[in-house]
PDB file of C-alpha atoms in Angstrom:
ATOM      1  CA  MET A 119     -56.031 -27.970  24.940  1.00 47.00           C
ATOM      2  CA  ALA A 120     -58.630 -25.195  25.456  1.00 49.00           C
ATOM      3  CA  SER A 121     -59.482 -24.243  29.052  1.00 54.00           C
ATOM      4  CA  ALA A 122     -62.852 -23.189  30.411  1.00 55.00           C
ATOM      5  CA  GLY A 123     -64.165 -20.141  28.602  1.00 55.00           C
ATOM      6  CA  ARG A 124     -61.660 -20.534  25.777  1.00 63.00           C
ATOM      7  CA  THR A 125     -61.775 -22.379  22.497  1.00 61.00           C
ATOM      8  CA  VAL A 126     -59.607 -23.207  19.501  1.00 61.00           C
ATOM      9  CA  ALA A 127     -60.141 -21.356  16.228  1.00 61.00           C
ATOM     10  CA  PRO A 128     -58.463 -22.543  13.027  1.00 65.00           C
ATOM     11  CA  ILE A 129     -56.267 -20.247  10.932  1.00 63.00           C
ATOM     12  CA  SER A 130     -56.512 -20.989   7.214  1.00 61.00           C
ATOM     13  CA  GLY A 131     -54.351 -19.832   4.361  1.00 58.00           C
ATOM     14  CA  GLU A 132     -54.529 -20.065   0.593  1.00 57.00           C
ATOM     15  CA  ARG A 133     -53.331 -23.672   0.730  1.00 58.00           C
ATOM     16  CA  GLY A 134     -55.516 -24.808   3.591  1.00 55.00           C
ATOM     17  CA  PRO A 135     -55.179 -24.867   7.397  1.00 59.00           C
ATOM     18  CA  LEU A 136     -52.041 -23.188   8.731  1.00 58.00           C
ATOM     19  CA  ALA A 137     -52.432 -23.356  12.494  1.00 64.00           C
ATOM     20  CA  VAL A 138     -54.884 -22.836  15.304  1.00 59.00           C
ATOM     21  CA  MET A 139     -55.202 -20.072  17.858  1.00 61.00           C
ATOM     22  CA  LEU A 140     -56.608 -20.124  21.351  1.00 60.00           C
ATOM     23  CA  VAL A 141     -59.300 -17.458  21.839  1.00 59.00           C
ATOM     24  CA  ASP A 142     -61.956 -16.519  24.354  1.00 57.00           C
ATOM     25  CA  GLU A 143     -65.348 -18.005  23.441  1.00 61.00           C
ATOM     26  CA  ILE A 144     -66.837 -14.532  23.424  1.00 60.00           C
ATOM     27  CA  VAL A 145     -64.690 -13.743  20.399  1.00 57.00           C
ATOM     28  CA  LEU A 146     -66.712 -16.265  18.405  1.00 58.00           C
ATOM     29  CA  GLN A 147     -69.652 -13.896  18.774  1.00 61.00           C
ATOM     30  CA  GLU A 148     -67.625 -11.166  17.022  1.00 64.00           C
ATOM     31  CA  PRO A 149     -66.840 -12.522  13.525  1.00 66.00           C
ATOM     32  CA  ALA A 150     -65.088  -9.321  12.463  1.00 69.00           C
ATOM     33  CA  LEU A 151     -62.779  -9.458  15.492  1.00 63.00           C
ATOM     34  CA  LEU A 152     -62.078 -13.139  14.918  1.00 60.00           C
ATOM     35  CA  GLN A 153     -61.351 -12.461  11.257  1.00 68.00           C
ATOM     36  CA  ALA A 154     -58.974  -9.620  12.131  1.00 69.00           C
ATOM     37  CA  ALA A 155     -57.147 -11.787  14.674  1.00 65.00           C
ATOM     38  CA  GLY A 156     -56.880 -14.563  12.105  1.00 65.00           C
ATOM     39  CA  ALA A 157     -55.507 -12.160   9.515  1.00 72.00           C
ATOM     40  CA  MET A 158     -52.853 -10.909  11.936  1.00 73.00           C
ATOM     41  CA  ALA A 159     -51.907 -14.471  12.826  1.00 70.00           C
ATOM     42  CA  ARG A 160     -51.676 -15.415   9.137  1.00 71.00           C
ATOM     43  CA  LEU A 161     -49.462 -12.396   8.495  1.00 75.00           C
ATOM     44  CA  ALA A 162     -47.174 -13.325  11.382  1.00 74.00           C
ATOM     45  CA  LEU A 163     -46.919 -16.923  10.167  1.00 70.00           C
ATOM     46  CA  GLU A 164     -46.257 -15.813   6.600  1.00 73.00           C
ATOM     47  CA  ASN A 165     -43.547 -13.384   7.752  1.00 78.00           C
ATOM     48  CA  GLU A 166     -41.883 -16.126   9.755  1.00 77.00           C
ATOM     49  CA  ARG A 167     -42.040 -18.464   6.767  1.00 72.00           C
ATOM     50  CA  LEU A 168     -40.461 -15.811   4.520  1.00 78.00           C
ATOM     51  CA  HIS A 169     -37.769 -15.094   7.124  1.00 79.00           C
ATOM     52  CA  ALA A 170     -37.023 -18.817   7.310  1.00 79.00           C
ATOM     53  CA  GLU A 171     -36.710 -18.996   3.519  1.00 79.00           C
ATOM     54  CA  VAL A 172     -34.406 -15.976   3.451  1.00 78.00           C
ATOM     55  CA  ARG A 173     -32.244 -17.460   6.225  1.00 77.00           C
ATOM     56  CA  SER A 174     -32.047 -20.744   4.333  1.00 75.00           C
ATOM     57  CA  GLN A 175     -31.114 -19.003   1.085  1.00 75.00           C
ATOM     58  CA  LEU A 176     -28.527 -16.900   2.894  1.00 70.00           C
ATOM     59  CA  LEU A 177     -26.942 -20.006   4.388  1.00 70.00           C
ATOM     60  CA  GLN A 178     -26.885 -21.640   0.950  1.00 71.00           C
ATOM     61  CA  LEU A 179     -25.328 -18.501  -0.562  1.00 67.00           C
ATOM     62  CA  ARG A 180     -22.663 -18.377   2.135  1.00 66.00           C
ATOM     63  CA  SER A 181     -21.925 -22.059   1.634  1.00 66.00           C
ATOM     64  CA  THR A 182     -21.659 -21.604  -2.134  1.00 65.00           C
ATOM     65  CA  THR A 183     -19.460 -18.525  -1.726  1.00 64.00           C
ATOM     66  CA  ALA A 184     -17.184 -20.371   0.696  1.00 66.00           C
ATOM     67  CA  ARG A 185     -16.788 -23.206  -1.813  1.00 68.00           C
ATOM     68  CA  LEU A 186     -15.978 -20.721  -4.591  1.00 66.00           C
ATOM     69  CA  VAL A 187     -13.415 -18.946  -2.410  1.00 63.00           C
ATOM     70  CA  GLU A 188     -11.826 -22.286  -1.522  1.00 69.00           C
ATOM     71  CA  ALA A 189     -11.803 -23.379  -5.162  1.00 63.00           C
ATOM     72  CA  GLY A 190     -10.198 -20.098  -6.220  1.00 68.00           C
ATOM     73  CA  HIS A 191      -7.586 -20.418  -3.496  1.00 63.00           C
ATOM     74  CA  ASP A 192      -6.761 -23.988  -4.549  1.00 68.00           C
ATOM     75  CA  ALA A 193      -6.537 -22.920  -8.202  1.00 65.00           C
ATOM     76  CA  ARG A 194      -4.106 -20.089  -7.387  1.00 68.00           C
ATOM     77  CA  GLN A 195      -1.940 -22.461  -5.365  1.00 65.00           C
ATOM     78  CA  ARG A 196      -1.930 -24.980  -8.210  1.00 72.00           C
ATOM     79  CA  ILE A 197      -0.970 -22.342 -10.783  1.00 67.00           C
ATOM     80  CA  GLU A 198       1.794 -21.054  -8.529  1.00 67.00           C
ATOM     81  CA  ARG A 199       3.178 -24.578  -8.094  1.00 70.00           C
ATOM     82  CA  ASP A 200       2.991 -25.216 -11.842  1.00 65.00           C
ATOM     83  CA  LEU A 201       4.879 -22.003 -12.561  1.00 66.00           C
ATOM     84  CA  HIS A 202       7.497 -22.701  -9.893  1.00 67.00           C
ATOM     85  CA  ASP A 203       8.039 -26.387 -10.620  1.00 70.00           C
ATOM     86  CA  GLY A 204       7.568 -26.141 -14.379  1.00 72.00           C
ATOM     87  CA  ALA A 205       8.363 -22.976 -16.325  1.00 73.00           C
ATOM     88  CA  GLN A 206      10.577 -21.390 -13.680  1.00 73.00           C
ATOM     89  CA  GLN A 207      12.727 -24.498 -13.240  1.00 79.00           C
ATOM     90  CA  ARG A 208      13.145 -24.858 -17.004  1.00 79.00           C
ATOM     91  CA  LEU A 209      14.190 -21.220 -17.290  1.00 77.00           C
ATOM     92  CA  LEU A 210      16.709 -21.661 -14.478  1.00 80.00           C
ATOM     93  CA  ALA A 211      18.135 -24.741 -16.223  1.00 81.00           C
ATOM     94  CA  LEU A 212      18.371 -22.746 -19.446  1.00 81.00           C
ATOM     95  CA  SER A 213      20.134 -19.961 -17.553  1.00 81.00           C
ATOM     96  CA  MET A 214      22.761 -22.424 -16.326  1.00 84.00           C
ATOM     97  CA  THR A 215      23.263 -23.777 -19.838  1.00 83.00           C
ATOM     98  CA  LEU A 216      23.584 -20.261 -21.201  1.00 80.00           C
ATOM     99  CA  GLY A 217      26.120 -19.450 -18.496  1.00 81.00           C
ATOM    100  CA  GLN A 218      28.229 -22.405 -19.617  1.00 81.00           C
ATOM    101  CA  ALA A 219      27.997 -21.215 -23.214  1.00 80.00           C
ATOM    102  CA  ARG A 220      29.114 -17.716 -22.187  1.00 78.00           C
ATOM    103  CA  ALA A 221      32.110 -19.192 -20.347  1.00 78.00           C
ATOM    104  CA  ARG A 222      33.153 -21.132 -23.425  1.00 77.00           C
ATOM    105  CA  ALA A 223      32.690 -18.047 -25.574  1.00 74.00           C
ATOM    106  CA  ASP A 224      35.338 -16.114 -23.626  1.00 72.00           C
ATOM    107  CA  GLY A 225      38.132 -15.170 -25.996  1.00 69.00           C
ATOM    108  CA  ALA A 226      36.128 -16.345 -29.000  1.00 71.00           C
ATOM    109  CA  ASP A 227      33.985 -14.292 -31.342  1.00 74.00           C
ATOM    110  CA  PRO A 228      33.199 -10.979 -29.526  1.00 77.00           C
ATOM    111  CA  GLN A 229      29.923 -10.648 -31.388  1.00 80.00           C
ATOM    112  CA  LEU A 230      28.847 -14.127 -30.234  1.00 79.00           C
ATOM    113  CA  ARG A 231      29.709 -13.202 -26.654  1.00 78.00           C
ATOM    114  CA  ALA A 232      27.632 -10.032 -26.959  1.00 80.00           C
ATOM    115  CA  PHE A 233      24.675 -12.041 -28.237  1.00 80.00           C
ATOM    116  CA  LEU A 234      25.012 -14.487 -25.336  1.00 81.00           C
ATOM    117  CA  ASP A 235      25.264 -11.665 -22.789  1.00 80.00           C
ATOM    118  CA  ALA A 236      22.116 -10.052 -24.170  1.00 83.00           C
ATOM    119  CA  ALA A 237      20.298 -13.393 -24.125  1.00 83.00           C
ATOM    120  CA  ALA A 238      21.373 -13.961 -20.508  1.00 82.00           C
ATOM    121  CA  ASP A 239      20.072 -10.534 -19.499  1.00 82.00           C
ATOM    122  CA  ASP A 240      16.725 -11.158 -21.214  1.00 80.00           C
ATOM    123  CA  LEU A 241      16.462 -14.569 -19.607  1.00 81.00           C
ATOM    124  CA  GLN A 242      17.148 -13.181 -16.144  1.00 80.00           C
ATOM    125  CA  GLN A 243      14.471 -10.527 -16.696  1.00 80.00           C
ATOM    126  CA  ALA A 244      12.014 -13.240 -17.748  1.00 77.00           C
ATOM    127  CA  ILE A 245      12.787 -15.250 -14.592  1.00 74.00           C
ATOM    128  CA  THR A 246      12.264 -12.165 -12.438  1.00 72.00           C
ATOM    129  CA  GLU A 247       8.948 -11.362 -14.124  1.00 70.00           C
ATOM    130  CA  LEU A 248       7.807 -14.965 -13.771  1.00 70.00           C
ATOM    131  CA  ARG A 249       8.619 -14.935 -10.059  1.00 71.00           C
ATOM    132  CA  GLU A 250       6.657 -11.713  -9.633  1.00 68.00           C
ATOM    133  CA  LEU A 251       3.744 -13.227 -11.527  1.00 65.00           C
ATOM    134  CA  ALA A 252       3.773 -16.366  -9.374  1.00 64.00           C
ATOM    135  CA  ARG A 253       4.032 -14.251  -6.227  1.00 64.00           C
ATOM    136  CA  GLY A 254       1.052 -12.170  -7.357  1.00 64.00           C
ATOM    137  CA  ILE A 255      -1.012 -15.295  -7.926  1.00 67.00           C
ATOM    138  CA  HIS A 256      -0.086 -16.921  -4.625  1.00 72.00           C
ATOM    139  CA  PRO A 257       3.281 -16.427  -2.882  1.00 81.00           C
ATOM    140  CA  MET A 258       5.009 -19.688  -2.033  1.00 82.00           C
ATOM    141  CA  LEU A 259       6.230 -18.214   1.259  1.00 84.00           C
ATOM    142  CA  LEU A 260       2.592 -17.816   2.340  1.00 87.00           C
ATOM    143  CA  THR A 261       2.045 -21.549   1.911  1.00 85.00           C
ATOM    144  CA  GLN A 262       5.359 -22.598   3.426  1.00 88.00           C
ATOM    145  CA  GLU A 263       5.757 -20.233   6.386  1.00 91.00           C
ATOM    146  CA  GLY A 264       2.457 -18.431   6.865  1.00 93.00           C
ATOM    147  CA  LEU A 265       1.033 -14.937   6.923  1.00 94.00           C
ATOM    148  CA  ALA A 266       3.616 -13.153   9.084  1.00 95.00           C
ATOM    149  CA  SER A 267       6.576 -14.271   6.964  1.00 94.00           C
ATOM    150  CA  ALA A 268       4.784 -13.484   3.709  1.00 92.00           C
ATOM    151  CA  LEU A 269       3.868  -9.990   4.946  1.00 95.00           C
ATOM    152  CA  ARG A 270       7.458  -9.278   5.989  1.00 95.00           C
ATOM    153  CA  ALA A 271       8.648 -10.325   2.530  1.00 91.00           C
ATOM    154  CA  LEU A 272       5.979  -8.083   1.017  1.00 92.00           C
ATOM    155  CA  ALA A 273       7.252  -5.171   3.108  1.00 94.00           C
ATOM    156  CA  GLU A 274      10.809  -5.733   1.885  1.00 92.00           C
ATOM    157  CA  ARG A 275       9.685  -5.473  -1.749  1.00 89.00           C
ATOM    158  CA  ALA A 276       7.374  -2.495  -1.231  1.00 91.00           C
ATOM    159  CA  PRO A 277       8.330   0.867  -2.805  1.00 91.00           C
ATOM    160  CA  LEU A 278       7.855   2.658   0.538  1.00 95.00           C
ATOM    161  CA  PRO A 279       8.502   1.756   4.194  1.00 95.00           C
ATOM    162  CA  VAL A 280       5.984  -0.759   5.533  1.00 96.00           C
ATOM    163  CA  GLU A 281       5.929  -1.648   9.236  1.00 96.00           C
ATOM    164  CA  ILE A 282       4.494  -5.090  10.013  1.00 96.00           C
ATOM    165  CA  SER A 283       3.004  -6.411  13.243  1.00 96.00           C
ATOM    166  CA  ALA A 284       1.517  -9.889  12.868  1.00 96.00           C
ATOM    167  CA  PRO A 285       1.288 -13.090  14.933  1.00 95.00           C
ATOM    168  CA  SER A 286       3.499 -15.979  13.868  1.00 92.00           C
ATOM    169  CA  GLN A 287       0.767 -18.619  14.272  1.00 93.00           C
ATOM    170  CA  ARG A 288      -0.746 -20.328  11.253  1.00 93.00           C
ATOM    171  CA  PHE A 289      -4.353 -19.945  10.120  1.00 93.00           C
ATOM    172  CA  ASP A 290      -6.627 -21.522   7.557  1.00 90.00           C
ATOM    173  CA  ASP A 291      -5.194 -21.190   4.034  1.00 88.00           C
ATOM    174  CA  THR A 292      -8.073 -19.094   2.716  1.00 87.00           C
ATOM    175  CA  VAL A 293      -7.899 -16.745   5.703  1.00 92.00           C
ATOM    176  CA  GLU A 294      -4.153 -16.234   5.259  1.00 93.00           C
ATOM    177  CA  SER A 295      -4.582 -15.704   1.529  1.00 89.00           C
ATOM    178  CA  THR A 296      -7.385 -13.167   1.982  1.00 91.00           C
ATOM    179  CA  ALA A 297      -5.451 -11.250   4.647  1.00 94.00           C
ATOM    180  CA  TYR A 298      -2.266 -11.248   2.545  1.00 93.00           C
ATOM    181  CA  PHE A 299      -3.858  -9.927  -0.627  1.00 89.00           C
ATOM    182  CA  PHE A 300      -5.855  -7.377   1.381  1.00 94.00           C
ATOM    183  CA  VAL A 301      -2.585  -5.975   2.721  1.00 94.00           C
ATOM    184  CA  ALA A 302      -0.841  -6.245  -0.656  1.00 91.00           C
ATOM    185  CA  GLU A 303      -3.550  -4.249  -2.438  1.00 89.00           C
ATOM    186  CA  ALA A 304      -3.770  -1.689   0.356  1.00 92.00           C
ATOM    187  CA  VAL A 305       0.012  -1.124   0.260  1.00 92.00           C
ATOM    188  CA  THR A 306      -0.092  -0.780  -3.525  1.00 88.00           C
ATOM    189  CA  ASN A 307      -2.884   1.801  -3.268  1.00 88.00           C
ATOM    190  CA  ALA A 308      -0.954   3.753  -0.638  1.00 90.00           C
ATOM    191  CA  ALA A 309       2.139   3.839  -2.835  1.00 90.00           C
ATOM    192  CA  ARG A 310       0.378   4.700  -6.095  1.00 87.00           C
ATOM    193  CA  HIS A 311      -2.477   6.971  -5.095  1.00 86.00           C
ATOM    194  CA  ALA A 312      -2.085   8.221  -1.522  1.00 87.00           C
ATOM    195  CA  ALA A 313       1.355   9.874  -1.741  1.00 88.00           C
ATOM    196  CA  ALA A 314       2.119   8.141   1.559  1.00 92.00           C
ATOM    197  CA  SER A 315       5.564   8.007   3.145  1.00 93.00           C
ATOM    198  CA  VAL A 316       4.921   5.016   5.425  1.00 95.00           C
ATOM    199  CA  VAL A 317       2.347   2.263   5.882  1.00 96.00           C
ATOM    200  CA  HIS A 318       1.556   0.496   9.137  1.00 97.00           C
ATOM    201  CA  VAL A 319       0.131  -3.044   9.033  1.00 97.00           C
ATOM    202  CA  GLU A 320      -1.274  -4.660  12.158  1.00 97.00           C
ATOM    203  CA  VAL A 321      -2.773  -8.147  12.329  1.00 97.00           C
ATOM    204  CA  CYS A 322      -4.326  -9.322  15.571  1.00 96.00           C
ATOM    205  CA  VAL A 323      -6.649 -12.139  16.582  1.00 95.00           C
ATOM    206  CA  ALA A 324      -9.341 -12.089  19.256  1.00 93.00           C
ATOM    207  CA  GLY A 325     -11.469 -15.176  19.696  1.00 91.00           C
ATOM    208  CA  GLU A 326     -12.520 -16.398  16.259  1.00 93.00           C
ATOM    209  CA  GLU A 327     -11.919 -13.115  14.423  1.00 95.00           C
ATOM    210  CA  MET A 328      -8.803 -11.760  12.733  1.00 96.00           C
ATOM    211  CA  THR A 329      -8.492  -7.998  12.382  1.00 97.00           C
ATOM    212  CA  VAL A 330      -6.202  -6.670   9.657  1.00 97.00           C
ATOM    213  CA  ARG A 331      -5.536  -2.930   9.860  1.00 97.00           C
ATOM    214  CA  VAL A 332      -3.585  -1.061   7.179  1.00 96.00           C
ATOM    215  CA  SER A 333      -3.024   2.670   7.703  1.00 95.00           C
ATOM    216  CA  ASP A 334      -0.965   5.249   5.847  1.00 95.00           C
ATOM    217  CA  ASP A 335      -0.065   8.923   6.274  1.00 93.00           C
ATOM    218  CA  GLY A 336      -1.119   9.916   2.763  1.00 91.00           C
ATOM    219  CA  ILE A 337      -3.523  12.493   1.368  1.00 90.00           C
ATOM    220  CA  GLY A 338      -6.672  10.580   2.352  1.00 89.00           C
ATOM    221  CA  GLY A 339      -9.971  11.093   0.560  1.00 86.00           C
ATOM    222  CA  ALA A 340     -10.340   7.453  -0.538  1.00 83.00           C
ATOM    223  CA  ASN A 341     -13.965   6.655  -1.329  1.00 78.00           C
ATOM    224  CA  PRO A 342     -15.222   3.246  -2.522  1.00 74.00           C
ATOM    225  CA  ALA A 343     -18.281   4.942  -4.049  1.00 69.00           C
ATOM    226  CA  THR A 344     -16.235   6.821  -6.667  1.00 64.00           C
ATOM    227  CA  PRO A 345     -14.703   5.380  -9.873  1.00 55.00           C
ATOM    228  CA  ALA A 346     -11.265   5.904  -8.352  1.00 54.00           C
ATOM    229  CA  GLY A 347     -12.338   3.705  -5.448  1.00 60.00           C
ATOM    230  CA  SER A 348     -12.995   0.611  -7.553  1.00 62.00           C
ATOM    231  CA  GLY A 349      -9.927  -1.020  -6.051  1.00 75.00           C
ATOM    232  CA  LEU A 350     -11.473  -0.619  -2.607  1.00 84.00           C
ATOM    233  CA  LEU A 351     -14.628  -2.301  -3.859  1.00 83.00           C
ATOM    234  CA  GLY A 352     -12.500  -5.203  -5.052  1.00 80.00           C
ATOM    235  CA  LEU A 353     -10.914  -5.441  -1.619  1.00 86.00           C
ATOM    236  CA  ARG A 354     -14.321  -5.373   0.046  1.00 88.00           C
ATOM    237  CA  GLY A 355     -15.558  -8.102  -2.282  1.00 84.00           C
ATOM    238  CA  ARG A 356     -12.625 -10.333  -1.360  1.00 84.00           C
ATOM    239  CA  VAL A 357     -13.262  -9.797   2.354  1.00 90.00           C
ATOM    240  CA  VAL A 358     -17.040 -10.258   2.135  1.00 87.00           C
ATOM    241  CA  ALA A 359     -16.584 -13.454   0.100  1.00 83.00           C
ATOM    242  CA  LEU A 360     -14.935 -14.962   3.166  1.00 86.00           C
ATOM    243  CA  GLY A 361     -17.772 -13.802   5.403  1.00 87.00           C
ATOM    244  CA  GLY A 362     -15.863 -10.806   6.730  1.00 91.00           C
ATOM    245  CA  ARG A 363     -16.388  -7.040   6.978  1.00 93.00           C
ATOM    246  CA  MET A 364     -14.343  -4.083   5.785  1.00 94.00           C
ATOM    247  CA  THR A 365     -14.360  -0.434   6.818  1.00 93.00           C
ATOM    248  CA  VAL A 366     -12.633   2.569   5.237  1.00 92.00           C
ATOM    249  CA  THR A 367     -11.644   5.705   7.147  1.00 92.00           C
ATOM    250  CA  SER A 368     -10.068   8.303   4.905  1.00 91.00           C
ATOM    251  CA  PRO A 369     -10.540  11.974   5.824  1.00 90.00           C
ATOM    252  CA  THR A 370      -9.074  14.507   3.409  1.00 85.00           C
ATOM    253  CA  SER A 371      -5.419  15.164   4.273  1.00 76.00           C
ATOM    254  CA  GLY A 372      -5.732  12.720   7.129  1.00 83.00           C
ATOM    255  CA  GLY A 373      -4.391   9.457   5.740  1.00 90.00           C
ATOM    256  CA  THR A 374      -6.340   6.270   5.067  1.00 93.00           C
ATOM    257  CA  THR A 375      -7.089   3.324   7.323  1.00 95.00           C
ATOM    258  CA  LEU A 376      -8.520   0.097   5.956  1.00 95.00           C
ATOM    259  CA  VAL A 377      -9.739  -2.517   8.405  1.00 96.00           C
ATOM    260  CA  ALA A 378     -10.779  -6.048   7.497  1.00 96.00           C
ATOM    261  CA  ARG A 379     -12.368  -8.361  10.038  1.00 96.00           C
ATOM    262  CA  LEU A 380     -12.178 -11.982   8.974  1.00 94.00           C
ATOM    263  CA  PRO A 381     -13.626 -15.109  10.610  1.00 92.00           C
ATOM    264  CA  CYS A 382     -10.725 -17.372  11.510  1.00 88.00           C
ATOM    265  CA  GLY A 383     -12.243 -19.856  13.953  1.00 72.00           C
TER     266      GLY A 383
END
């Protein structure tokens, strides 16, 4: 409601009235001033409307991305289970059958025994490769025991020493999966490209944020902006898809530190 000496002036846009503004009555005697004030008000309202649209679209994008990340996580788990419960179990059963055949072949045709031994070796290699494939898709230990156990198992298989510090508590499946594969890729990069002799992995949680820090003592110089840094871009994409942030510190001859901050609340 206008007070004494003040009045209400409408603000109109292309589609009609937008709002009203309270002005001094003397302003009505200055059309140019009133028009300028109206234009500024329209601009402010339009900016707010655009900001609201952007915020809404950003929320929708984050929601869609979260659903895609969850769907991808579920798909990897399903494939891992199918490989473990299906193909891997059948190969193990075949390995047992082949072992029985080798036992019966003792003292028989030496050439037959040689064929069976070769087949057993090939079968064992196939089982090993299948396990590695399933682990690369989604390690069963991550689902069964959580991030800390899966990271310790990763360290045991790594081609260089990897020191792990991680809490034993469980987190959301997608958070654990993102943190695990972040560490796995970072360790692989350190072994293949950084000429590192040791990697340190630290996972800590403060409030509703998990911080995953992977540092090595390698040659440094990692840069996501270069073609050689495409793997780092992939890591960043995985982290950002979960709503997190990633930083890279890699001075020349000073080692590399990758830090991912993931929402875990």
